[in-house]
Coordinates of C-alpha atoms in Angstrom, one line a residue:
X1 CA 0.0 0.0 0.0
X2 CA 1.6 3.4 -0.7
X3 CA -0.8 5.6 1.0
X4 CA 0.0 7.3 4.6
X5 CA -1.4 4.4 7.2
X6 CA 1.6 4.3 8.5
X7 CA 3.0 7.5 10.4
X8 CA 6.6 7.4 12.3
X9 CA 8.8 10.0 13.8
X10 CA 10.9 11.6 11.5
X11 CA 14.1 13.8 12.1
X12 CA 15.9 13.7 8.3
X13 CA 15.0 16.6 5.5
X14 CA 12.8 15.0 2.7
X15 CA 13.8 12.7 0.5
X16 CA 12.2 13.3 -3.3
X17 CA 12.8 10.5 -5.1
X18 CA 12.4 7.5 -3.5
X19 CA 8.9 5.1 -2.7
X20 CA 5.6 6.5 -2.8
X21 CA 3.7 8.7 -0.2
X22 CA 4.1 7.5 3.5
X23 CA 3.4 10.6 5.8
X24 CA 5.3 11.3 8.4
X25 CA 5.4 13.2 11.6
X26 CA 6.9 13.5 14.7
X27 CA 4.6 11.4 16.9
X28 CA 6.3 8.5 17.1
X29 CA 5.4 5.0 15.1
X30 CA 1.6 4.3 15.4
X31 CA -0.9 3.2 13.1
X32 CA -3.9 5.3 12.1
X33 CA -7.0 4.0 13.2
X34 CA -9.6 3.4 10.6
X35 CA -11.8 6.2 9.9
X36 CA -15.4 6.6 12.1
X37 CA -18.1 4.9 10.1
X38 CA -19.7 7.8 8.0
X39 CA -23.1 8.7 9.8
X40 CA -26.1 10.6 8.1
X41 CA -26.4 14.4 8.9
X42 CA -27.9 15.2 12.1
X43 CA -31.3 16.6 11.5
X44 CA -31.3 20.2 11.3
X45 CA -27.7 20.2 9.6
X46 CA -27.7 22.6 6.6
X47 CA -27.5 21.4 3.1
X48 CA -25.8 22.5 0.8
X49 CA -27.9 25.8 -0.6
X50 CA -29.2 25.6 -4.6
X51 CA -26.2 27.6 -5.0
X52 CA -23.7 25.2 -3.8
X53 CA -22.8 26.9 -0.6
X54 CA -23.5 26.1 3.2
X55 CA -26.3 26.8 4.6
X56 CA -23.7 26.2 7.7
X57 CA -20.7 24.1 8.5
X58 CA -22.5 21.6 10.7
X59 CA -23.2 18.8 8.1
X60 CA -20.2 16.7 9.4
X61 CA -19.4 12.7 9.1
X62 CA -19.4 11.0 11.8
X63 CA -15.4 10.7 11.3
X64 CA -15.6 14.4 11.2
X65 CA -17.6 14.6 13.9
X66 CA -15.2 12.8 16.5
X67 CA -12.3 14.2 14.8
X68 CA -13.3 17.8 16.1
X69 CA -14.8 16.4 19.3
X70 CA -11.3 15.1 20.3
X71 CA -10.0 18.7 19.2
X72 CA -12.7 20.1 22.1
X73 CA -11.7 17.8 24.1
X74 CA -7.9 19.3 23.7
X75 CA -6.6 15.9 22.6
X76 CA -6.3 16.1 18.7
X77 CA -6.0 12.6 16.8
X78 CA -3.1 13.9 15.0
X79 CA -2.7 12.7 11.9
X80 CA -5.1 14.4 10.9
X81 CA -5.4 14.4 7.0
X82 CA -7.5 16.5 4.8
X83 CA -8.5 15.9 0.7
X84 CA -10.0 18.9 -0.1
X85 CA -11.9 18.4 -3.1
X86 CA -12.3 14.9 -3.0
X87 CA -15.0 12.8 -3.3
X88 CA -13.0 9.0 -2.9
X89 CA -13.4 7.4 0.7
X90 CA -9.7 6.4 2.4
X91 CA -8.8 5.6 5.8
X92 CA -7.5 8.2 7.8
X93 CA -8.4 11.3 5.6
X94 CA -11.4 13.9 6.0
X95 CA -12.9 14.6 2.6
X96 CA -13.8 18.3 2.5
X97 CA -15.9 19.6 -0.4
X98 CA -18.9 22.1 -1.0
X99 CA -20.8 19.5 -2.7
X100 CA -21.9 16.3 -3.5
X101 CA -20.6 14.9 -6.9
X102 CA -21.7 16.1 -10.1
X103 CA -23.4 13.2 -12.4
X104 CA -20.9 13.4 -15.0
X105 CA -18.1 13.6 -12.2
X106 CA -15.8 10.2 -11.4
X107 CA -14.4 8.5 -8.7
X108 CA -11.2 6.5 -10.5
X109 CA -10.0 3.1 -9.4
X110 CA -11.2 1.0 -6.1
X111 CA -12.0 3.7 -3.8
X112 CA -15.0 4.6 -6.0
X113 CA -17.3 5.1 -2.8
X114 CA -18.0 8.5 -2.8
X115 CA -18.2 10.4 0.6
X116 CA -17.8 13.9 1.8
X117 CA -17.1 14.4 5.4
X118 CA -17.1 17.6 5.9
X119 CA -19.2 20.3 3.3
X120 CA -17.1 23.4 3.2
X121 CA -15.4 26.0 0.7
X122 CA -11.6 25.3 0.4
X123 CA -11.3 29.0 1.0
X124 CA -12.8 28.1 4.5
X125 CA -12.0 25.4 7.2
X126 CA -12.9 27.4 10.2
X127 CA -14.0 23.8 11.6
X128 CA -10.2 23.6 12.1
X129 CA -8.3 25.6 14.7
X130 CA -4.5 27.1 13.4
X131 CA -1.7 24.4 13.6
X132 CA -3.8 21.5 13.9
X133 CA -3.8 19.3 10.6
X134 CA -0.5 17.4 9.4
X135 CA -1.5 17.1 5.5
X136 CA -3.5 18.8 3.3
X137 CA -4.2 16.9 -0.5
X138 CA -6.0 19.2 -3.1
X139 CA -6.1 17.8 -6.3
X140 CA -7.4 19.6 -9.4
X141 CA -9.7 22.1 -7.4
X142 CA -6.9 25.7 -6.5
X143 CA -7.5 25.9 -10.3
X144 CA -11.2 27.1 -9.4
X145 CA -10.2 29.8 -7.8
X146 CA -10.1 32.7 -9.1
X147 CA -6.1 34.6 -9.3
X148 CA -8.1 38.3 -9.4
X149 CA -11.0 38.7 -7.6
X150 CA -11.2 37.8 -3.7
X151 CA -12.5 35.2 -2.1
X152 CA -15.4 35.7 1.0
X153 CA -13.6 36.0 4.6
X154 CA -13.4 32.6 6.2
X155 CA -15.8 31.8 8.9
X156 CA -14.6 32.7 12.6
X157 CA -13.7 29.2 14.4
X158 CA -17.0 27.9 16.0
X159 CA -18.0 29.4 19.3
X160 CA -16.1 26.9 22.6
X161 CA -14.0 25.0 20.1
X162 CA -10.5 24.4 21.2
X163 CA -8.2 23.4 17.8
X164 CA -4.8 23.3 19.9
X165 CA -2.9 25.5 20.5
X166 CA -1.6 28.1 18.4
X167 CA 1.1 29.1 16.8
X168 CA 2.7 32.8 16.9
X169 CA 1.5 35.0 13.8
X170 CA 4.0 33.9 11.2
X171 CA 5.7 36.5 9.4
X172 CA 3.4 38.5 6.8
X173 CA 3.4 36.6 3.5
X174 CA 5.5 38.1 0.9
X175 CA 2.0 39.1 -1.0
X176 CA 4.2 41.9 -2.8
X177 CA 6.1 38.9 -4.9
X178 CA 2.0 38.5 -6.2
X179 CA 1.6 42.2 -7.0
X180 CA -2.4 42.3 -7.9
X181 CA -2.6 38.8 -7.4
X182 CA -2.0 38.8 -4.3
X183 CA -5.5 39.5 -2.9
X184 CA -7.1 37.2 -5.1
X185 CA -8.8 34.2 -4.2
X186 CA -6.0 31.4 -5.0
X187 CA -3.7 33.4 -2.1
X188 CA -6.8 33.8 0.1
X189 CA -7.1 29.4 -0.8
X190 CA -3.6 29.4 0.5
X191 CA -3.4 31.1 3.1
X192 CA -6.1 29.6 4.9
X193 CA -4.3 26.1 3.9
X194 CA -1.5 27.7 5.4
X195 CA -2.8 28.4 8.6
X196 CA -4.5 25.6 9.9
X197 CA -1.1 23.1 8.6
X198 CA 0.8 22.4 11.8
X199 CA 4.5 24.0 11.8
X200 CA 6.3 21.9 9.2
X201 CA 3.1 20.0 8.0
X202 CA 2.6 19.2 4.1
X203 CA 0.6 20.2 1.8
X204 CA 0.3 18.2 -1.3
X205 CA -1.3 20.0 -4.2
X206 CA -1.8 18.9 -7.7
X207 CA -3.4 21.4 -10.7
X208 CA -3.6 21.3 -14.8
X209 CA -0.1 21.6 -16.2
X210 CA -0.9 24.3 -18.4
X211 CA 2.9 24.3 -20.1
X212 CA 2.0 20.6 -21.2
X213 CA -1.8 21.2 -22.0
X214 CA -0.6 24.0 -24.5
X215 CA 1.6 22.2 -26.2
X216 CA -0.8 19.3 -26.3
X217 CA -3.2 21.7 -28.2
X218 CA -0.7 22.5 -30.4
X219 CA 0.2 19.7 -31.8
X220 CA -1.5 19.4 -35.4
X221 CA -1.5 15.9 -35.2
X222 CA -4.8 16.0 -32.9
X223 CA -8.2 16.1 -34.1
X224 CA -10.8 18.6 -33.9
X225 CA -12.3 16.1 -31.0
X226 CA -9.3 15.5 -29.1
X227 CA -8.3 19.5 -29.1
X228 CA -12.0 19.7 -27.4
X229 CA -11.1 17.5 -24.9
X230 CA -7.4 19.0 -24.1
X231 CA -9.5 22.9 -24.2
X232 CA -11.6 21.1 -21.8
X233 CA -8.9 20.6 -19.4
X234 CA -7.7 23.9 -19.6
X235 CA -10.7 26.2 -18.8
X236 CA -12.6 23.0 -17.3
X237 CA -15.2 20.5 -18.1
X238 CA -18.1 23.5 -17.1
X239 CA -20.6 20.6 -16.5
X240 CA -22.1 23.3 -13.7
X241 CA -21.8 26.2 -12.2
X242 CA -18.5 25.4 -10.3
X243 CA -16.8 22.8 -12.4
X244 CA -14.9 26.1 -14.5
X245 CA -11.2 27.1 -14.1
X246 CA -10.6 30.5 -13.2
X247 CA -6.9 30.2 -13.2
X248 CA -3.9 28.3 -15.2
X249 CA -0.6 27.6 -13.9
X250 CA 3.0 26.3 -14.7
X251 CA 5.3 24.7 -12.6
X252 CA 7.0 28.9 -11.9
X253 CA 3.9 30.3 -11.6
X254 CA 2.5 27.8 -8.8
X255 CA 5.6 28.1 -6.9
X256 CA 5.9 31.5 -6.5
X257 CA 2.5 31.8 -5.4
X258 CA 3.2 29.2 -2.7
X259 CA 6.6 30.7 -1.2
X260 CA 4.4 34.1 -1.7
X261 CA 2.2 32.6 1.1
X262 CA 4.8 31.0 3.7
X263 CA 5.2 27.3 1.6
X264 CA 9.2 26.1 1.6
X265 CA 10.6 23.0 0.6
X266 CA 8.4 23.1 -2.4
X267 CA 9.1 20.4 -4.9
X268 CA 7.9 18.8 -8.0
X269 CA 6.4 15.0 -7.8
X270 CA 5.5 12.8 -11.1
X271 CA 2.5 11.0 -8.9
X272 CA 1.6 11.1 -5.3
X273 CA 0.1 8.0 -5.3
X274 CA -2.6 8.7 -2.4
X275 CA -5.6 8.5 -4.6
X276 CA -6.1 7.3 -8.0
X277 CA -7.7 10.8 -9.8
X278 CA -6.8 13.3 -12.4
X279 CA -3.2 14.0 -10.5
X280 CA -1.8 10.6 -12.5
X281 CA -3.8 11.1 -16.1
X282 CA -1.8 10.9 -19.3
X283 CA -3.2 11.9 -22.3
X284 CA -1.7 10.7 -25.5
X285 CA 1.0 9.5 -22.9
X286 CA 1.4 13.1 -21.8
X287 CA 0.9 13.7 -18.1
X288 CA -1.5 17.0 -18.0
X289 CA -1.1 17.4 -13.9
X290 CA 1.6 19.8 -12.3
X291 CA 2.0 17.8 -8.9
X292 CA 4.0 19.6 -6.4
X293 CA 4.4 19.1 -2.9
X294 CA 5.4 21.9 -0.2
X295 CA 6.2 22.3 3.7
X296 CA 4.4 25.2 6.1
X297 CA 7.2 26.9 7.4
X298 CA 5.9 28.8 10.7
X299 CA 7.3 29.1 13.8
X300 CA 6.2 26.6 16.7
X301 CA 3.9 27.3 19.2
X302 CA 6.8 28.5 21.6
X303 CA 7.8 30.9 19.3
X304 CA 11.0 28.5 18.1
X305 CA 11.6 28.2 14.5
X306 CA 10.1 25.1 13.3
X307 CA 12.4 21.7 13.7
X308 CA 13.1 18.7 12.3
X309 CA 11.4 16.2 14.7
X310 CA 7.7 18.2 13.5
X311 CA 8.6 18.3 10.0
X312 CA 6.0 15.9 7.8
X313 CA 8.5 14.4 5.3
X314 CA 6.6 13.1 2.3
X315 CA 8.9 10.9 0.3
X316 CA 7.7 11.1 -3.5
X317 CA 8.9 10.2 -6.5
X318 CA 10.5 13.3 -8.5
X319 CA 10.1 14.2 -11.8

C-alpha cells in the first residue's frame, strides 16, 4: 500500500525521489485508526444551498464529527489528514468539499465510494483551529479559484472550540512577490491552507499543467475532438456552475504563489500515489497534472523556528 497508514517520527530533510507517499510526523510509530463509520447528517444540519454553498458548516461525518470532538476535548488525533476536493473514501483522511458529486463527475480506481465528510469551501475550514492538521491533499480544485477577484472571509472558528494551541503570527506573507494577485482568491485558498497546517506540516497539491496542455493543443496531429477535450482541461469541463477554471498555472507560476504565502521545501512530484484521480492522467502519454508538494514553514507554538522532529516528510517520486 503506498498511501500514509503508517506514520513514524521523522528527524531527516525529505527525500524526493524514493517510494511513494508514507506521511510522516513526529509522533512516534503508530498506526492510524480506521476512519469513524460515516453517519447521516444530524437533522437540522444545513444542506448545501441551490447555489452550492453552506447553509452552515454543521453537516459533518461521523469521522468528522469525532475528529473535532477530540479537538474540544484538547486531545487532537493527529494525523489528521484532509483531501479537499475529493470525493474517494480512504482511511485516515477527512474529505472536505462544497458538494456532492456532479453526475458526470468520477471516482477512479477502487475507492470509487463517494463520501464527503465535511461540506465546506476550500477557501474556509474554520472547523479547524491554526496548527492542527499534518497534511492537506488538493487535487485539481486551487485551479477554481479565481487569481483576481477575492474570495469571501473565512468563517470565525466555531463558538467553545479548542483546535490546539496556536502558533505565533507567522511573518506576513511576501503578497508583494503577487503584486495584484495577491489579494485574489487562489492566495486567500492558500493562506487559509496555510494556517490551519501544523509548523512543518505538508501540503500536497496537484493542478492542470498548463505548459504541457498547451503544447498538447498545439500539436496538429490532434483532431478537432481530441483538441476539445485537451480545451476542456484547460478552462474545465463547465458541467455546472463550479466545475470552470478560473486560473492556469506552470510549474513557476504555482511556486511563486506558494513561497508568496509562507510554503518552503516546495518540490515537483510525477505522482503522489494517495488517490487514483486526475493528479496521475496521461493523455496521449502526456501527463497534463503539475504535482508539487510543499512544507508550512511557521514558527512553533513556543515561538521556536520550526524543527526537524515536527517536519511531515513526504517521500515522492521526483520528476
Amino acid at each position: 500500500d503506498t498511501g500514509s497508514e503508517k506514520v513514524t517520527a521523522a528527524r531527516a530533510q525529505p527525500r524526493p525521489g524514493k517510494g511513494e507517499i508514507p506521511v510522516f510526523s513526529a509522533l512516534g510509530e503508530q498506526q492510524q485508526q480506521p476512519s469513524s463509520p460515516r453517519a447521516a447528517p444530524a437533522p437540522g444540519t444545513g444542506r448545501p444551498s441551490p447555489d452550492g454553498r453552506l447553509a452552515n458548516l454543521t453537516q459533518i461525518s461521523g469521522a468528522a464529527a469525532a475528529t473535532l470532538a477530540a479537538l474540544a476535548a484538547g486531545s487532537p488525533p493527529l494525523p489528521i489528514l484532509l483531501n479537499i476536493g475529493g470525493h474517494a473514501a480512504r482511511a485516515g483522511w477527512l474529505v472536505v468539499n462544497v458538494a456532492e458529486p456532479s453526475s458526470e463527475a468520477k471516482v477512479m480506481g477502487p475507492e470509487a465510494k463517494r463520501v464527503v465528510d465535511v461540506y465546506s469551501e476550500m477557501h474556509d475550514l474554520s472547523l479547524f483551529g491554526d496548527s492542527t492538521v499534518t497534511c492537506i491533499y488538493a487535487s485539481h480544485v486551487l485551479e477554481h479559484a479565481s487569481y483576481r477577484l477575492p474570495a469571501l472571509e473565512p468563517r470565525p472558528p466555531r463558538p467553545g472550540l479548542k483546535t490546539g494551541t496556536p502558533a505565533p503570527a507567522p511573518a506576513r506573507p511576501r503578497r508583494e512577490l503577487l503584486g495584484a494577485l495577491g489579494s485574489g482568491e487562489v492566495a486567500s485558498v492558500l493562506a487559509e491552507w496555510y494556517r490551519v497546517l501544523l509548523p512543518g506540516g505538508a501540503l500536497l497539491v496537484a493542478v492542470p499543467d498548463l505548459d504541457a496542455l498547451a503544447a498538447l493543443y498545439l500539436n496538429h496531429t490532434l483532431s478537432p475532438a481530441e483538441k476539445l477535450f485537451v480545451m476542456r482541461m484547460i478552462y474545465g469541463g463547465q458541467v455546472d456552475a463550479r466545475d470552470f477554471h478560473e486560473t492556469g498555472f506552470d510549474e513557476s507560476l504555482l511556486v511563486q504563489f506558494l513561497t508568496a504565502s509562507g510554503f518552503c521545501e516546495v518540490r515537483r512530484a510525477r505522482r503522489f500515489g494517495l488517490f487514483q484521480d486526475t493528479s496521475e492522467m496521461h493523455y496521449k502519454g502526456v501527463p497534463i497534472s503539475l504535482n508539487i508538494a510543499a512544507t508550512a514553514c511557521k514558527p512553533m507554538p513556543d515561538g521556536n523556528p520550526m524543527s526537524d522532529e515536527t517536519r511531515v516528510v513526504v517521500d515522492i517520486p521526483g520528476r
